PDB file of C-alpha atoms in Angstrom:
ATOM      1  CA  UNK A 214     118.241 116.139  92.951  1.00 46.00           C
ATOM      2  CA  UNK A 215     119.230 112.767  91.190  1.00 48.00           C
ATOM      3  CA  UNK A 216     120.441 111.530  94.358  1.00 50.00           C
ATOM      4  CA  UNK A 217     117.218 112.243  96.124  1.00 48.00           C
ATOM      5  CA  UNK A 218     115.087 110.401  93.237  1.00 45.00           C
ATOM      6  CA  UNK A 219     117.240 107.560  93.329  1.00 45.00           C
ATOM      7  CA  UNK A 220     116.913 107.347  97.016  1.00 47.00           C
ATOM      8  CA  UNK A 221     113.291 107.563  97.226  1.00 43.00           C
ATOM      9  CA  UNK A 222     113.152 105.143  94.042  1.00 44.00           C
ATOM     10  CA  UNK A 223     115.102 102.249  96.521  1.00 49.00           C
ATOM     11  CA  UNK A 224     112.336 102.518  98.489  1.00 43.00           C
ATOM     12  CA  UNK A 225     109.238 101.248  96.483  1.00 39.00           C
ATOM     13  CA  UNK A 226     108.593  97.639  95.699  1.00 43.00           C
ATOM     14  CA  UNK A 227     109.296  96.273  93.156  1.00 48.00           C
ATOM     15  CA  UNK A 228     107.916  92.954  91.637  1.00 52.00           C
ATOM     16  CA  UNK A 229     108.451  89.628  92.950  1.00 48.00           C
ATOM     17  CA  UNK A 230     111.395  90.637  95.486  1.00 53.00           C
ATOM     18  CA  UNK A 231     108.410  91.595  97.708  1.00 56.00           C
ATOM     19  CA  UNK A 232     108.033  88.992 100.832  1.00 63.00           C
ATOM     20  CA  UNK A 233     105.968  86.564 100.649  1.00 74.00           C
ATOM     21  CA  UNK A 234     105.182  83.748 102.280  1.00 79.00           C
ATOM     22  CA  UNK A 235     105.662  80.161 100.949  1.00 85.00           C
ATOM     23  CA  UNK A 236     104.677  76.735 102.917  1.00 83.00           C
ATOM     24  CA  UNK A 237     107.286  74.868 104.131  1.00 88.00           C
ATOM     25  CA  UNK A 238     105.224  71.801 102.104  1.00 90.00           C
ATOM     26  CA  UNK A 239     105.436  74.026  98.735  1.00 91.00           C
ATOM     27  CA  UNK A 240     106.934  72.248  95.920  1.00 92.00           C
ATOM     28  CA  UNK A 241     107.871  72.495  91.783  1.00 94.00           C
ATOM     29  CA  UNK A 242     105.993  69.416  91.375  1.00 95.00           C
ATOM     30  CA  UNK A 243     102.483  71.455  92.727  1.00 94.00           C
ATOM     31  CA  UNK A 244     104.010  73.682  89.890  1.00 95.00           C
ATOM     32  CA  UNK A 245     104.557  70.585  87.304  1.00 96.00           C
ATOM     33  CA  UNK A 246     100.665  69.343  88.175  1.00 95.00           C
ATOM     34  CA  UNK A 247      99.073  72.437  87.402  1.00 95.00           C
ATOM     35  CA  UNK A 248     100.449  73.014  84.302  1.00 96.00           C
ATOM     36  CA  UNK A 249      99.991  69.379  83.186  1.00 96.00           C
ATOM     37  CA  UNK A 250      96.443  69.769  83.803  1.00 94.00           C
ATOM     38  CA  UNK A 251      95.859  73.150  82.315  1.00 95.00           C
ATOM     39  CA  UNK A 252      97.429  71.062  78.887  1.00 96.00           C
ATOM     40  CA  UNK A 253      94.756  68.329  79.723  1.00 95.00           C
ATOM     41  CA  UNK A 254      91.920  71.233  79.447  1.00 94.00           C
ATOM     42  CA  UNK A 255      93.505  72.654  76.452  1.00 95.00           C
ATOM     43  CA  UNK A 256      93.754  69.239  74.502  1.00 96.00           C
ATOM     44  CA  UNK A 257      89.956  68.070  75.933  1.00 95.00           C
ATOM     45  CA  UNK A 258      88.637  71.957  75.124  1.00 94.00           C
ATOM     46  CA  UNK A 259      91.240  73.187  72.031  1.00 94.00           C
ATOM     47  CA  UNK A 260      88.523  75.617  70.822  1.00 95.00           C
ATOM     48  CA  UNK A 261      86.444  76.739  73.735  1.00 96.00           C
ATOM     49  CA  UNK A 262      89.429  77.506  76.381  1.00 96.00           C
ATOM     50  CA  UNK A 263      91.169  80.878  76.500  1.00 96.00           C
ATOM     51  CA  UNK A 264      94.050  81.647  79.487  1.00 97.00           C
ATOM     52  CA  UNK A 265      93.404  84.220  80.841  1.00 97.00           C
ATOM     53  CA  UNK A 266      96.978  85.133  83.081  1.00 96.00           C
ATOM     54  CA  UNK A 267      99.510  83.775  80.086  1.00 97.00           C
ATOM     55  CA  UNK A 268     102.014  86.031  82.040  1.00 96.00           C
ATOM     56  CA  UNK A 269     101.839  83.416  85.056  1.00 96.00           C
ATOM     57  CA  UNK A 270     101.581  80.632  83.136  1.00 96.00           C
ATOM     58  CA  UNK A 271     105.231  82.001  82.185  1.00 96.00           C
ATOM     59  CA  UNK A 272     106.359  82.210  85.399  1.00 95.00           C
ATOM     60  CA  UNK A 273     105.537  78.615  86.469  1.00 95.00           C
ATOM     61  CA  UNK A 274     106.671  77.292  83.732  1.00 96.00           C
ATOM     62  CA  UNK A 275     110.084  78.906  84.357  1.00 95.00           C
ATOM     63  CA  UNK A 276     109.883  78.189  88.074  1.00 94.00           C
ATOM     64  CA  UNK A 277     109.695  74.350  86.646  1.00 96.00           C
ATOM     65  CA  UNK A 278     112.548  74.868  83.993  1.00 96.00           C
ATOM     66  CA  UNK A 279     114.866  76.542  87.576  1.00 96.00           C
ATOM     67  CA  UNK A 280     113.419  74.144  90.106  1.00 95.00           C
ATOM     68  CA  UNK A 281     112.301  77.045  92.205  1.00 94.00           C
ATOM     69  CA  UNK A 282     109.117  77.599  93.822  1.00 92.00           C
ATOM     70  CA  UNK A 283     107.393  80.230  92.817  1.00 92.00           C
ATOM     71  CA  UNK A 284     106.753  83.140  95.242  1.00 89.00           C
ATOM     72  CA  UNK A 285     104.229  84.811  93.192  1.00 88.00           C
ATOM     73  CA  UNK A 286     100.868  84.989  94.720  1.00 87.00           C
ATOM     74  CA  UNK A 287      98.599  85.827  91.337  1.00 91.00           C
ATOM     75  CA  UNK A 288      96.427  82.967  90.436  1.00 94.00           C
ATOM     76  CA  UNK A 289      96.203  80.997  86.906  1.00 96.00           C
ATOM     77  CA  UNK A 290      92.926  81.480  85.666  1.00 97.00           C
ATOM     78  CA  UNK A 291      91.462  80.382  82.560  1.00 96.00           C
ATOM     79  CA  UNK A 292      87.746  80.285  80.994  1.00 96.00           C
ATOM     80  CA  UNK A 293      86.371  77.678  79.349  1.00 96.00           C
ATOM     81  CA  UNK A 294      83.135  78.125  76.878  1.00 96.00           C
ATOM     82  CA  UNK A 295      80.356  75.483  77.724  1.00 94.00           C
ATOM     83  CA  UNK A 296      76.706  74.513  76.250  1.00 93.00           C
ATOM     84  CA  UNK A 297      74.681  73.453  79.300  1.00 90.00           C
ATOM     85  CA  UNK A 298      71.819  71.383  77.859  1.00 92.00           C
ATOM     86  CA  UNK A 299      68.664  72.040  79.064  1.00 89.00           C
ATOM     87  CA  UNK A 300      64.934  73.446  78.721  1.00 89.00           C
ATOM     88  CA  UNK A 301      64.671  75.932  75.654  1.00 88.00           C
ATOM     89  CA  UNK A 302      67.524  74.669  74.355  1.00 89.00           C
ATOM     90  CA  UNK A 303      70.223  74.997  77.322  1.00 90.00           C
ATOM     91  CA  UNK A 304      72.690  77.898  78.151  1.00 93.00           C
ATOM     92  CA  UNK A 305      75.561  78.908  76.764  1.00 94.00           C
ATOM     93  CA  UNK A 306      78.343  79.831  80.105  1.00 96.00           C
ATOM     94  CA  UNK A 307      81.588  80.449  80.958  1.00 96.00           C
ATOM     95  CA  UNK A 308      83.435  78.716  83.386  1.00 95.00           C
ATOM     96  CA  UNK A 309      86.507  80.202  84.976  1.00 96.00           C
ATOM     97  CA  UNK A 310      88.637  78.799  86.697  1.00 95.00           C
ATOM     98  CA  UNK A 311      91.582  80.092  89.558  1.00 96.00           C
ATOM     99  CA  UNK A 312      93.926  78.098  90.486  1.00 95.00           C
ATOM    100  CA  UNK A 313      96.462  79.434  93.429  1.00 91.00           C
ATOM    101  CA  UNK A 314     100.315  78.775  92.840  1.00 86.00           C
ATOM    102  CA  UNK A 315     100.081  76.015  95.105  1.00 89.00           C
ATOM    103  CA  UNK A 316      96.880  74.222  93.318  1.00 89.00           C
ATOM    104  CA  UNK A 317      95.789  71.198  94.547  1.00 86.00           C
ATOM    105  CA  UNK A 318      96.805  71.928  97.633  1.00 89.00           C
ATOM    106  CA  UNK A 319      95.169  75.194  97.957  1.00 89.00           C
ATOM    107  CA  UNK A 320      91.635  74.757  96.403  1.00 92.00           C
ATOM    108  CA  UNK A 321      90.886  76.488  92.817  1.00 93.00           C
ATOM    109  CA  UNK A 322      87.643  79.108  92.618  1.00 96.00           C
ATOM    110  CA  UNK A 323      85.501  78.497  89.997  1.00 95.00           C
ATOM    111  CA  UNK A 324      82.703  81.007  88.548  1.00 96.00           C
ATOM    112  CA  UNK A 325      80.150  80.312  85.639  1.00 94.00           C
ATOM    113  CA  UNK A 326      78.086  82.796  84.135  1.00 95.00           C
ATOM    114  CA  UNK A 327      75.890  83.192  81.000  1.00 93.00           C
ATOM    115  CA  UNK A 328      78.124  83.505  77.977  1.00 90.00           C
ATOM    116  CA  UNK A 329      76.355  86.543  76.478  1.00 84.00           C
ATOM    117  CA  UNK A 330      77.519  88.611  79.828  1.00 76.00           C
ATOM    118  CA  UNK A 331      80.794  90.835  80.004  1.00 61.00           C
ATOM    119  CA  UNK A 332      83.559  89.449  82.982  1.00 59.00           C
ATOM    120  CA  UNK A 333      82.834  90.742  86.522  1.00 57.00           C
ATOM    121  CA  UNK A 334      82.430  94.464  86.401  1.00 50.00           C
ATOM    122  CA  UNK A 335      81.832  94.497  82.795  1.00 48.00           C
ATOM    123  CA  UNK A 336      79.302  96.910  81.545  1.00 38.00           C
ATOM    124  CA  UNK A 337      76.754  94.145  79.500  1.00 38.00           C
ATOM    125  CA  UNK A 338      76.234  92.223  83.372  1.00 34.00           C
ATOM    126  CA  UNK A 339      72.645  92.679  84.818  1.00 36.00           C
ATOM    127  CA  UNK A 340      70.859  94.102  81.638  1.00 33.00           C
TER     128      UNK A 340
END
């Protein structure tokens, strides 16, 4: 019965050996940039910016320490608190921002919404 368990067990993936598929033009230094200018928003935003994968963060960062590319297809995403000023005296929002492993190259998403609303799927959005 062990056998069989450790058999099927062989089977499933597990993280980061799965394939995946890195350009031939990938590079540490994409690696090196992003992180550089996640510090940037950190030192411009100390108080108002939150990471939200630290996990991947991680992983770059040791990618750069290796020199390896990283094969890990999660994005870096961090929010950033804003005051928008305008009529009634502005908005508070939230931007986020996703950066792909292979940011600039591959273009970051960004999303804002009102700061009093809960993250995508939340249960405080729309009321």
């Amino acid at each position: 019965e062990d056998d069989d368990s450790r058999d099927e067990d062989e089977h499933l993936p597990k993280g980061l050996e799965v394939e995946t598929w890195v350009p031939d033009w990938a590079s540490v230094n994409l690696h090196e940039r992003l992180l550089a200018e996640v510090e940037v928003i950190e030192a411009m935003f100390p108080d108002e910016v939150e990471v939200l994968t630290p996990d991947v963060r991680k992983h770059l960062q040791e990618c750069v320490e290796r020199e390896e590319i990283s094969r890990l297809n999660e994005p870096l995403r961090l929010e950033v608190r804003q005051h928008i000023d305008g009529p009634r005296g502005g908005k508070d929002v939230i931007i986020e921002f996703s950066m792909p492993p292979y940011y600039p190259l591959h273009e970051a998403t960004l999303s804002v919404r009102a700061a009093h609303e809960a993250e995508p799927g939340g249960s405080t959005r729309g009321q």
